């Protein structure tokens, strides 16, 4: 078990990538704090882990609020005694507007969760890890690197996650805290459910993938678990694609 004896927080763990990662962390022996803004889905993830014999505890968090993030980290330390792994994963999609028509409030909502939420998570977790070291894994996106139409706020926020990952890795190296990120491509979760509702739209999207299909949250969770483990002890500051090659070719 690669995470035996470790304590981890996963934000956005009520659904999709976060849920799969929380479960994979637990399977690999970690004690997991399930963080999510949605009570019932977060509780369900924690219950699922416990049912499978793991150790999990749900804490409600709004990652866009630093006080709430600090409470999440404090509760993790209070509950399990320490914090070794932080997966800053919670995120929301961009309302579909071009840059010219983007309402300021909509832009700020996306940045508050996807960008500021990652900053708050790094800052709060680093405070708890500074004596004994640790690992922080941030969820970026291939949309930090390639652009799609009408998703300006999402691109802006995910680009920032890439830069914050590098900067934080450099600042926190002296505390033996590694900071890495992942860049998922199309993954079948709630966040893409609007597209999935329309079979024609979804068919087109899947066809544009290299092997004509979306990824599963569990396929992302395997990468996050590797990055969080000592198997990745010399990996730092970089972003790791998990996109079946989507960001590597012209569509
Ligand atoms: N699914 C994809 O295709 C894809 C691709 C690239 C990147 N991502 C990123 O992966 C991450 C996880 O997304 P997902 O696909 O699993 O989506 P999802 O909608 O299934 O899960 C997101 C979770 O985050 C929670 N959340 C939202 N706002 C929150 C807040 N303010 N505080 C705390 N929790 C909050 C939601 O309640 C939900 O449980 C996001 O950062 C997303 O941008 C997803």
PDB file of C-alpha atoms and ligand atoms in Angstrom:
ATOM      1  CA  UNK A   1       0.000   0.000   0.000  1.00  0.00           C
ATOM      2  CA  UNK A   2       1.663   3.132  -1.296  1.00  0.00           C
ATOM      3  CA  UNK A   3       0.057   5.631   1.106  1.00  0.00           C
ATOM      4  CA  UNK A   4       0.160   3.590   4.306  1.00  0.00           C
ATOM      5  CA  UNK A   5       0.396   5.884   7.362  1.00  0.00           C
ATOM      6  CA  UNK A   6      -0.384   9.027   5.342  1.00  0.00           C
ATOM      7  CA  UNK A   7      -3.166  11.513   5.950  1.00  0.00           C
ATOM      8  CA  UNK A   8      -4.714  13.234   2.936  1.00  0.00           C
ATOM      9  CA  UNK A   9      -7.244  15.914   2.067  1.00  0.00           C
ATOM     10  CA  UNK A  10      -9.100  15.812  -1.256  1.00  0.00           C
ATOM     11  CA  UNK A  11     -11.252  18.838  -2.172  1.00  0.00           C
ATOM     12  CA  UNK A  12     -14.203  18.346  -4.476  1.00  0.00           C
ATOM     13  CA  UNK A  13     -14.264  14.747  -3.243  1.00  0.00           C
ATOM     14  CA  UNK A  14     -18.050  14.468  -3.400  1.00  0.00           C
ATOM     15  CA  UNK A  15     -17.995  13.749  -7.120  1.00  0.00           C
ATOM     16  CA  UNK A  16     -15.966  12.801 -10.195  1.00  0.00           C
ATOM     17  CA  UNK A  17     -12.168  12.989 -10.070  1.00  0.00           C
ATOM     18  CA  UNK A  18     -12.036  13.975  -6.384  1.00  0.00           C
ATOM     19  CA  UNK A  19     -14.319  11.137  -5.343  1.00  0.00           C
ATOM     20  CA  UNK A  20     -12.325   8.560  -7.322  1.00  0.00           C
ATOM     21  CA  UNK A  21      -9.069   9.936  -5.898  1.00  0.00           C
ATOM     22  CA  UNK A  22     -10.308   9.891  -2.296  1.00  0.00           C
ATOM     23  CA  UNK A  23     -11.293   6.242  -2.788  1.00  0.00           C
ATOM     24  CA  UNK A  24      -7.976   5.330  -4.429  1.00  0.00           C
ATOM     25  CA  UNK A  25      -6.007   7.110  -1.659  1.00  0.00           C
ATOM     26  CA  UNK A  26      -7.932   5.078   0.920  1.00  0.00           C
ATOM     27  CA  UNK A  27      -7.357   1.820  -0.990  1.00  0.00           C
ATOM     28  CA  UNK A  28      -3.627   2.632  -0.862  1.00  0.00           C
ATOM     29  CA  UNK A  29      -3.802   3.011   2.932  1.00  0.00           C
ATOM     30  CA  UNK A  30      -4.271   6.763   3.478  1.00  0.00           C
ATOM     31  CA  UNK A  31      -6.653   8.261   6.009  1.00  0.00           C
ATOM     32  CA  UNK A  32      -8.765  10.656   3.977  1.00  0.00           C
ATOM     33  CA  UNK A  33     -10.495  13.935   4.732  1.00  0.00           C
ATOM     34  CA  UNK A  34     -13.253  14.307   2.148  1.00  0.00           C
ATOM     35  CA  UNK A  35     -13.794  18.018   1.467  1.00  0.00           C
ATOM     36  CA  UNK A  36     -16.718  19.330  -0.576  1.00  0.00           C
ATOM     37  CA  UNK A  37     -19.211  22.188  -0.612  1.00  0.00           C
ATOM     38  CA  UNK A  38     -22.010  19.662  -1.141  1.00  0.00           C
ATOM     39  CA  UNK A  39     -22.824  17.910   2.145  1.00  0.00           C
ATOM     40  CA  UNK A  40     -24.744  14.839   0.948  1.00  0.00           C
ATOM     41  CA  UNK A  41     -22.290  13.898  -1.817  1.00  0.00           C
ATOM     42  CA  UNK A  42     -19.269  14.419   0.462  1.00  0.00           C
ATOM     43  CA  UNK A  43     -20.897  12.323   3.195  1.00  0.00           C
ATOM     44  CA  UNK A  44     -21.604   9.628   0.586  1.00  0.00           C
ATOM     45  CA  UNK A  45     -17.946   9.451  -0.479  1.00  0.00           C
ATOM     46  CA  UNK A  46     -16.781   9.143   3.136  1.00  0.00           C
ATOM     47  CA  UNK A  47     -19.405   6.464   3.838  1.00  0.00           C
ATOM     48  CA  UNK A  48     -18.362   4.542   0.720  1.00  0.00           C
ATOM     49  CA  UNK A  49     -14.713   4.534   1.827  1.00  0.00           C
ATOM     50  CA  UNK A  50     -15.638   3.365   5.329  1.00  0.00           C
ATOM     51  CA  UNK A  51     -17.873   0.633   3.898  1.00  0.00           C
ATOM     52  CA  UNK A  52     -14.825  -0.662   1.997  1.00  0.00           C
ATOM     53  CA  UNK A  53     -12.808  -0.754   5.253  1.00  0.00           C
ATOM     54  CA  UNK A  54     -11.031   2.587   4.814  1.00  0.00           C
ATOM     55  CA  UNK A  55     -10.748   5.550   7.148  1.00  0.00           C
ATOM     56  CA  UNK A  56     -12.490   8.745   6.007  1.00  0.00           C
ATOM     57  CA  UNK A  57     -14.100  11.838   7.480  1.00  0.00           C
ATOM     58  CA  UNK A  58     -16.219  14.437   5.677  1.00  0.00           C
ATOM     59  CA  UNK A  59     -15.667  18.166   6.256  1.00  0.00           C
ATOM     60  CA  UNK A  60     -17.811  20.719   4.446  1.00  0.00           C
ATOM     61  CA  UNK A  61     -15.655  23.350   2.740  1.00  0.00           C
ATOM     62  CA  UNK A  62     -16.017  26.221   0.346  1.00  0.00           C
ATOM     63  CA  UNK A  63     -12.575  26.392  -1.276  1.00  0.00           C
ATOM     64  CA  UNK A  64     -13.288  29.949  -2.425  1.00  0.00           C
ATOM     65  CA  UNK A  65     -13.257  31.096   1.204  1.00  0.00           C
ATOM     66  CA  UNK A  66      -9.873  31.087   2.974  1.00  0.00           C
ATOM     67  CA  UNK A  67     -11.388  30.769   6.471  1.00  0.00           C
ATOM     68  CA  UNK A  68     -13.298  27.697   5.334  1.00  0.00           C
ATOM     69  CA  UNK A  69     -10.105  26.231   3.826  1.00  0.00           C
ATOM     70  CA  UNK A  70      -8.184  26.864   7.053  1.00  0.00           C
ATOM     71  CA  UNK A  71     -10.949  25.091   8.959  1.00  0.00           C
ATOM     72  CA  UNK A  72     -10.655  22.094   6.588  1.00  0.00           C
ATOM     73  CA  UNK A  73      -6.921  21.783   7.227  1.00  0.00           C
ATOM     74  CA  UNK A  74      -7.322  22.338  10.992  1.00  0.00           C
ATOM     75  CA  UNK A  75      -9.990  19.661  11.125  1.00  0.00           C
ATOM     76  CA  UNK A  76      -7.756  17.224   9.233  1.00  0.00           C
ATOM     77  CA  UNK A  77      -4.954  17.750  11.740  1.00  0.00           C
ATOM     78  CA  UNK A  78      -7.382  17.558  14.683  1.00  0.00           C
ATOM     79  CA  UNK A  79      -8.955  14.354  13.355  1.00  0.00           C
ATOM     80  CA  UNK A  80      -5.926  12.429  12.075  1.00  0.00           C
ATOM     81  CA  UNK A  81      -3.030  14.202  13.855  1.00  0.00           C
ATOM     82  CA  UNK A  82      -1.178  15.532  10.790  1.00  0.00           C
ATOM     83  CA  UNK A  83      -1.413  16.330   7.088  1.00  0.00           C
ATOM     84  CA  UNK A  84       0.831  14.673   4.470  1.00  0.00           C
ATOM     85  CA  UNK A  85      -1.091  15.082   1.183  1.00  0.00           C
ATOM     86  CA  UNK A  86      -3.306  17.865  -0.163  1.00  0.00           C
ATOM     87  CA  UNK A  87      -5.183  17.398  -3.440  1.00  0.00           C
ATOM     88  CA  UNK A  88      -6.560  20.799  -4.495  1.00  0.00           C
ATOM     89  CA  UNK A  89      -9.123  19.492  -6.927  1.00  0.00           C
ATOM     90  CA  UNK A  90     -12.499  21.258  -6.520  1.00  0.00           C
ATOM     91  CA  UNK A  91     -13.469  23.185  -9.626  1.00  0.00           C
ATOM     92  CA  UNK A  92     -16.369  24.546 -11.642  1.00  0.00           C
ATOM     93  CA  UNK A  93     -16.965  25.079 -15.336  1.00  0.00           C
ATOM     94  CA  UNK A  94     -17.059  28.412 -17.111  1.00  0.00           C
ATOM     95  CA  UNK A  95     -20.392  29.902 -18.141  1.00  0.00           C
ATOM     96  CA  UNK A  96     -20.292  29.916 -21.965  1.00  0.00           C
ATOM     97  CA  UNK A  97     -19.352  33.472 -22.917  1.00  0.00           C
ATOM     98  CA  UNK A  98     -16.717  34.935 -25.192  1.00  0.00           C
ATOM     99  CA  UNK A  99     -14.232  37.247 -23.504  1.00  0.00           C
ATOM    100  CA  UNK A 100     -16.113  40.282 -24.815  1.00  0.00           C
ATOM    101  CA  UNK A 101     -19.443  39.234 -23.298  1.00  0.00           C
ATOM    102  CA  UNK A 102     -18.147  37.628 -20.106  1.00  0.00           C
ATOM    103  CA  UNK A 103     -20.067  39.072 -17.124  1.00  0.00           C
ATOM    104  CA  UNK A 104     -17.574  40.233 -14.509  1.00  0.00           C
ATOM    105  CA  UNK A 105     -19.375  38.334 -11.745  1.00  0.00           C
ATOM    106  CA  UNK A 106     -19.297  35.049 -13.698  1.00  0.00           C
ATOM    107  CA  UNK A 107     -15.587  35.481 -14.357  1.00  0.00           C
ATOM    108  CA  UNK A 108     -14.914  36.166 -10.690  1.00  0.00           C
ATOM    109  CA  UNK A 109     -16.977  33.164  -9.568  1.00  0.00           C
ATOM    110  CA  UNK A 110     -14.842  30.810 -11.666  1.00  0.00           C
ATOM    111  CA  UNK A 111     -11.562  32.429 -10.595  1.00  0.00           C
ATOM    112  CA  UNK A 112     -12.637  32.387  -6.936  1.00  0.00           C
ATOM    113  CA  UNK A 113     -13.087  28.605  -6.982  1.00  0.00           C
ATOM    114  CA  UNK A 114     -10.588  27.325  -9.581  1.00  0.00           C
ATOM    115  CA  UNK A 115      -7.732  29.763  -8.962  1.00  0.00           C
ATOM    116  CA  UNK A 116      -8.109  31.292  -5.502  1.00  0.00           C
ATOM    117  CA  UNK A 117      -9.285  27.941  -4.121  1.00  0.00           C
ATOM    118  CA  UNK A 118      -5.990  26.362  -5.162  1.00  0.00           C
ATOM    119  CA  UNK A 119      -3.996  29.249  -3.658  1.00  0.00           C
ATOM    120  CA  UNK A 120      -5.891  28.968  -0.365  1.00  0.00           C
ATOM    121  CA  UNK A 121      -5.402  25.194  -0.362  1.00  0.00           C
ATOM    122  CA  UNK A 122      -1.647  25.489  -0.953  1.00  0.00           C
ATOM    123  CA  UNK A 123      -1.277  28.200   1.703  1.00  0.00           C
ATOM    124  CA  UNK A 124      -3.305  26.410   4.382  1.00  0.00           C
ATOM    125  CA  UNK A 125      -1.778  22.979   3.692  1.00  0.00           C
ATOM    126  CA  UNK A 126       1.801  24.311   3.631  1.00  0.00           C
ATOM    127  CA  UNK A 127       1.286  25.721   7.130  1.00  0.00           C
ATOM    128  CA  UNK A 128       0.390  22.250   8.377  1.00  0.00           C
ATOM    129  CA  UNK A 129       3.198  20.512   6.416  1.00  0.00           C
ATOM    130  CA  UNK A 130       6.121  22.857   7.033  1.00  0.00           C
ATOM    131  CA  UNK A 131       7.709  20.818   9.850  1.00  0.00           C
ATOM    132  CA  UNK A 132       7.476  17.317   8.341  1.00  0.00           C
ATOM    133  CA  UNK A 133       7.167  17.905   4.585  1.00  0.00           C
ATOM    134  CA  UNK A 134       4.365  16.753   2.329  1.00  0.00           C
ATOM    135  CA  UNK A 135       2.896  16.634  -1.166  1.00  0.00           C
ATOM    136  CA  UNK A 136       0.431  18.979  -2.831  1.00  0.00           C
ATOM    137  CA  UNK A 137      -1.251  17.955  -6.104  1.00  0.00           C
ATOM    138  CA  UNK A 138      -3.312  20.595  -7.916  1.00  0.00           C
ATOM    139  CA  UNK A 139      -5.899  19.917 -10.601  1.00  0.00           C
ATOM    140  CA  UNK A 140      -5.271  22.090 -13.664  1.00  0.00           C
ATOM    141  CA  UNK A 141      -6.585  21.091 -17.121  1.00  0.00           C
ATOM    142  CA  UNK A 142      -5.411  20.734 -20.709  1.00  0.00           C
ATOM    143  CA  UNK A 143      -7.347  24.010 -21.063  1.00  0.00           C
ATOM    144  CA  UNK A 144      -4.435  25.713 -19.336  1.00  0.00           C
ATOM    145  CA  UNK A 145      -2.549  25.043 -22.589  1.00  0.00           C
ATOM    146  CA  UNK A 146      -5.073  24.943 -25.428  1.00  0.00           C
ATOM    147  CA  UNK A 147      -8.058  27.216 -25.979  1.00  0.00           C
ATOM    148  CA  UNK A 148     -11.645  26.448 -26.785  1.00  0.00           C
ATOM    149  CA  UNK A 149     -14.234  29.060 -27.737  1.00  0.00           C
ATOM    150  CA  UNK A 150     -16.314  30.788 -25.052  1.00  0.00           C
ATOM    151  CA  UNK A 151     -14.525  29.366 -22.001  1.00  0.00           C
ATOM    152  CA  UNK A 152     -12.417  32.386 -21.118  1.00  0.00           C
ATOM    153  CA  UNK A 153     -12.780  32.277 -17.324  1.00  0.00           C
ATOM    154  CA  UNK A 154     -11.958  28.565 -17.159  1.00  0.00           C
ATOM    155  CA  UNK A 155      -8.801  29.026 -19.280  1.00  0.00           C
ATOM    156  CA  UNK A 156      -7.686  31.974 -17.147  1.00  0.00           C
ATOM    157  CA  UNK A 157      -8.169  30.071 -13.895  1.00  0.00           C
ATOM    158  CA  UNK A 158      -6.480  26.853 -15.041  1.00  0.00           C
ATOM    159  CA  UNK A 159      -3.509  28.715 -16.541  1.00  0.00           C
ATOM    160  CA  UNK A 160      -3.001  30.262 -13.118  1.00  0.00           C
ATOM    161  CA  UNK A 161      -2.965  26.809 -11.492  1.00  0.00           C
ATOM    162  CA  UNK A 162       0.040  25.870 -13.664  1.00  0.00           C
ATOM    163  CA  UNK A 163       1.984  29.001 -12.657  1.00  0.00           C
ATOM    164  CA  UNK A 164       1.021  28.691  -8.990  1.00  0.00           C
ATOM    165  CA  UNK A 165       2.225  25.074  -8.975  1.00  0.00           C
ATOM    166  CA  UNK A 166       5.717  26.077 -10.175  1.00  0.00           C
ATOM    167  CA  UNK A 167       5.975  29.075  -7.877  1.00  0.00           C
ATOM    168  CA  UNK A 168       4.754  27.173  -4.810  1.00  0.00           C
ATOM    169  CA  UNK A 169       7.108  24.245  -5.515  1.00  0.00           C
ATOM    170  CA  UNK A 170      10.050  26.635  -5.496  1.00  0.00           C
ATOM    171  CA  UNK A 171       8.940  28.456  -2.343  1.00  0.00           C
ATOM    172  CA  UNK A 172       8.120  25.276  -0.429  1.00  0.00           C
ATOM    173  CA  UNK A 173      11.116  23.150  -1.464  1.00  0.00           C
ATOM    174  CA  UNK A 174      13.024  24.144   1.669  1.00  0.00           C
ATOM    175  CA  UNK A 175      10.213  22.613   3.725  1.00  0.00           C
ATOM    176  CA  UNK A 176      10.436  19.360   1.743  1.00  0.00           C
ATOM    177  CA  UNK A 177       6.991  19.930   0.274  1.00  0.00           C
ATOM    178  CA  UNK A 178       6.600  18.795  -3.339  1.00  0.00           C
ATOM    179  CA  UNK A 179       3.980  20.604  -5.426  1.00  0.00           C
ATOM    180  CA  UNK A 180       2.810  19.102  -8.713  1.00  0.00           C
ATOM    181  CA  UNK A 181      -0.291  19.355 -10.884  1.00  0.00           C
ATOM    182  CA  UNK A 182      -2.344  17.270 -13.274  1.00  0.00           C
ATOM    183  CA  UNK A 183      -3.897  18.362 -16.554  1.00  0.00           C
ATOM    184  CA  UNK A 184      -6.861  16.121 -17.338  1.00  0.00           C
ATOM    185  CA  UNK A 185      -8.449  16.011 -20.773  1.00  0.00           C
ATOM    186  CA  UNK A 186     -12.091  15.030 -21.255  1.00  0.00           C
ATOM    187  CA  UNK A 187     -13.177  12.995 -18.208  1.00  0.00           C
ATOM    188  CA  UNK A 188     -16.709  11.664 -17.770  1.00  0.00           C
ATOM    189  CA  UNK A 189     -17.928  13.478 -14.629  1.00  0.00           C
ATOM    190  CA  UNK A 190     -20.702  15.822 -13.481  1.00  0.00           C
ATOM    191  CA  UNK A 191     -18.821  18.861 -14.806  1.00  0.00           C
ATOM    192  CA  UNK A 192     -19.384  17.698 -18.411  1.00  0.00           C
ATOM    193  CA  UNK A 193     -22.930  16.412 -17.799  1.00  0.00           C
ATOM    194  CA  UNK A 194     -24.504  19.339 -19.675  1.00  0.00           C
ATOM    195  CA  UNK A 195     -22.664  18.277 -22.853  1.00  0.00           C
ATOM    196  CA  UNK A 196     -23.505  14.631 -22.216  1.00  0.00           C
ATOM    197  CA  UNK A 197     -27.236  15.318 -22.108  1.00  0.00           C
ATOM    198  CA  UNK A 198     -27.161  15.973 -25.850  1.00  0.00           C
ATOM    199  CA  UNK A 199     -26.030  12.755 -27.631  1.00  0.00           C
ATOM    200  CA  UNK A 200     -25.108  14.677 -30.778  1.00  0.00           C
ATOM    201  CA  UNK A 201     -22.880  17.134 -28.896  1.00  0.00           C
ATOM    202  CA  UNK A 202     -21.357  14.367 -26.766  1.00  0.00           C
ATOM    203  CA  UNK A 203     -20.739  12.181 -29.846  1.00  0.00           C
ATOM    204  CA  UNK A 204     -18.873  15.053 -31.505  1.00  0.00           C
ATOM    205  CA  UNK A 205     -16.800  15.704 -28.385  1.00  0.00           C
ATOM    206  CA  UNK A 206     -15.866  12.041 -27.967  1.00  0.00           C
ATOM    207  CA  UNK A 207     -15.012  11.752 -31.662  1.00  0.00           C
ATOM    208  CA  UNK A 208     -12.526  14.608 -31.266  1.00  0.00           C
ATOM    209  CA  UNK A 209     -10.533  12.559 -28.729  1.00  0.00           C
ATOM    210  CA  UNK A 210      -7.523  10.555 -29.905  1.00  0.00           C
ATOM    211  CA  UNK A 211      -9.163   7.184 -29.163  1.00  0.00           C
ATOM    212  CA  UNK A 212     -12.705   8.509 -29.576  1.00  0.00           C
ATOM    213  CA  UNK A 213     -13.661   8.281 -25.914  1.00  0.00           C
ATOM    214  CA  UNK A 214     -13.662  10.210 -22.656  1.00  0.00           C
ATOM    215  CA  UNK A 215     -11.539   9.123 -19.711  1.00  0.00           C
ATOM    216  CA  UNK A 216     -12.873   7.778 -16.414  1.00  0.00           C
ATOM    217  CA  UNK A 217     -12.256   9.564 -13.072  1.00  0.00           C
ATOM    218  CA  UNK A 218     -10.508   6.387 -11.855  1.00  0.00           C
ATOM    219  CA  UNK A 219      -7.885   6.787 -14.612  1.00  0.00           C
ATOM    220  CA  UNK A 220      -7.060  10.246 -13.238  1.00  0.00           C
ATOM    221  CA  UNK A 221      -7.069   9.012  -9.635  1.00  0.00           C
ATOM    222  CA  UNK A 222      -4.262   6.553 -10.463  1.00  0.00           C
ATOM    223  CA  UNK A 223      -2.011   9.427 -11.575  1.00  0.00           C
ATOM    224  CA  UNK A 224      -2.808  11.581  -8.528  1.00  0.00           C
ATOM    225  CA  UNK A 225      -2.074   8.630  -6.235  1.00  0.00           C
ATOM    226  CA  UNK A 226       1.270   8.035  -7.934  1.00  0.00           C
ATOM    227  CA  UNK A 227       2.198  11.741  -7.635  1.00  0.00           C
ATOM    228  CA  UNK A 228       1.201  11.768  -3.967  1.00  0.00           C
ATOM    229  CA  UNK A 229       3.244   8.664  -3.191  1.00  0.00           C
ATOM    230  CA  UNK A 230       6.956   8.210  -2.504  1.00  0.00           C
ATOM    231  CA  UNK A 231       7.217   6.499  -5.931  1.00  0.00           C
ATOM    232  CA  UNK A 232       7.168  10.069  -7.278  1.00  0.00           C
ATOM    233  CA  UNK A 233       9.800  11.345  -4.814  1.00  0.00           C
ATOM    234  CA  UNK A 234      11.809  13.181  -7.521  1.00  0.00           C
ATOM    235  CA  UNK A 235       8.792  14.697  -9.311  1.00  0.00           C
ATOM    236  CA  UNK A 236       8.225  18.344  -8.524  1.00  0.00           C
ATOM    237  CA  UNK A 237       6.788  21.571  -9.986  1.00  0.00           C
ATOM    238  CA  UNK A 238       5.625  20.043 -13.283  1.00  0.00           C
ATOM    239  CA  UNK A 239       2.181  19.440 -14.678  1.00  0.00           C
ATOM    240  CA  UNK A 240       1.318  15.907 -15.791  1.00  0.00           C
ATOM    241  CA  UNK A 241      -1.157  15.371 -18.610  1.00  0.00           C
ATOM    242  CA  UNK A 242      -3.819  12.697 -18.253  1.00  0.00           C
ATOM    243  CA  UNK A 243      -5.705  13.273 -21.498  1.00  0.00           C
ATOM    244  CA  UNK A 244      -5.112  10.299 -23.811  1.00  0.00           C
ATOM    245  CA  UNK A 245      -2.974  12.686 -25.848  1.00  0.00           C
ATOM    246  CA  UNK A 246      -5.714  15.263 -26.485  1.00  0.00           C
ATOM    247  CA  UNK A 247      -3.423  18.252 -25.993  1.00  0.00           C
ATOM    248  CA  UNK A 248      -0.799  16.746 -28.321  1.00  0.00           C
ATOM    249  CA  UNK A 249      -2.591  17.005 -31.662  1.00  0.00           C
ATOM    250  CA  UNK A 250      -4.453  19.517 -33.813  1.00  0.00           C
ATOM    251  CA  UNK A 251      -8.194  18.999 -34.066  1.00  0.00           C
TER     252      UNK A 251
HETATM  253  N1  LIG B   1     -14.124  16.353 -16.125  1.00  0.00           N
HETATM  254  C1  LIG B   1     -13.275  16.910 -16.968  1.00  0.00           C
HETATM  255  O1  LIG B   1     -13.364  16.725 -18.212  1.00  0.00           O
HETATM  256  C2  LIG B   1     -12.137  17.752 -16.441  1.00  0.00           C
HETATM  257  C3  LIG B   1     -11.076  18.066 -17.309  1.00  0.00           C
HETATM  258  C4  LIG B   1     -10.025  18.857 -16.836  1.00  0.00           C
HETATM  259  C5  LIG B   1     -10.020  19.305 -15.532  1.00  0.00           C
HETATM  260  N2  LIG B   1     -11.071  18.995 -14.711  1.00  0.00           N
HETATM  261  C6  LIG B   1     -11.013  19.508 -13.337  1.00  0.00           C
HETATM  262  O2  LIG B   1     -11.131  18.443 -12.421  1.00  0.00           O
HETATM  263  C7  LIG B   1     -11.620  18.945 -11.179  1.00  0.00           C
HETATM  264  C8  LIG B   1     -12.737  18.045 -10.695  1.00  0.00           C
HETATM  265  O3  LIG B   1     -13.823  18.143 -11.587  1.00  0.00           O
HETATM  266  P1  LIG B   1     -14.764  16.912 -11.957  1.00  0.00           P
HETATM  267  O4  LIG B   1     -14.674  16.722 -13.420  1.00  0.00           O
HETATM  268  O5  LIG B   1     -14.527  15.771 -11.064  1.00  0.00           O
HETATM  269  O6  LIG B   1     -16.184  17.611 -11.699  1.00  0.00           O
HETATM  270  P2  LIG B   1     -17.370  17.293 -10.684  1.00  0.00           P
HETATM  271  O7  LIG B   1     -18.367  18.359 -10.940  1.00  0.00           O
HETATM  272  O8  LIG B   1     -17.789  15.878 -10.813  1.00  0.00           O
HETATM  273  O9  LIG B   1     -16.717  17.486  -9.230  1.00  0.00           O
HETATM  274  C9  LIG B   1     -16.406  18.757  -8.715  1.00  0.00           C
HETATM  275  C10 LIG B   1     -16.661  18.733  -7.211  1.00  0.00           C
HETATM  276  O10 LIG B   1     -16.214  19.980  -6.676  1.00  0.00           O
HETATM  277  C11 LIG B   1     -17.158  20.431  -5.735  1.00  0.00           C
HETATM  278  N3  LIG B   1     -17.072  21.885  -5.608  1.00  0.00           N
HETATM  279  C12 LIG B   1     -17.452  22.826  -6.506  1.00  0.00           C
HETATM  280  N4  LIG B   1     -17.250  24.056  -6.007  1.00  0.00           N
HETATM  281  C13 LIG B   1     -16.727  23.897  -4.767  1.00  0.00           C
HETATM  282  C14 LIG B   1     -16.300  24.801  -3.762  1.00  0.00           C
HETATM  283  N5  LIG B   1     -16.412  26.124  -3.914  1.00  0.00           N
HETATM  284  N6  LIG B   1     -15.794  24.286  -2.622  1.00  0.00           N
HETATM  285  C15 LIG B   1     -15.713  22.951  -2.432  1.00  0.00           C
HETATM  286  N7  LIG B   1     -16.104  22.047  -3.351  1.00  0.00           N
HETATM  287  C16 LIG B   1     -16.600  22.516  -4.505  1.00  0.00           C
HETATM  288  C17 LIG B   1     -18.500  19.984  -6.293  1.00  0.00           C
HETATM  289  O11 LIG B   1     -19.510  19.955  -5.289  1.00  0.00           O
HETATM  290  C18 LIG B   1     -18.140  18.606  -6.846  1.00  0.00           C
HETATM  291  O12 LIG B   1     -18.324  17.594  -5.872  1.00  0.00           O
HETATM  292  C19 LIG B   1     -12.037  20.398 -11.450  1.00  0.00           C
HETATM  293  O13 LIG B   1     -11.020  21.268 -10.992  1.00  0.00           O
HETATM  294  C20 LIG B   1     -12.139  20.460 -12.952  1.00  0.00           C
HETATM  295  O14 LIG B   1     -11.942  21.758 -13.464  1.00  0.00           O
HETATM  296  C21 LIG B   1     -12.118  18.231 -15.125  1.00  0.00           C
END
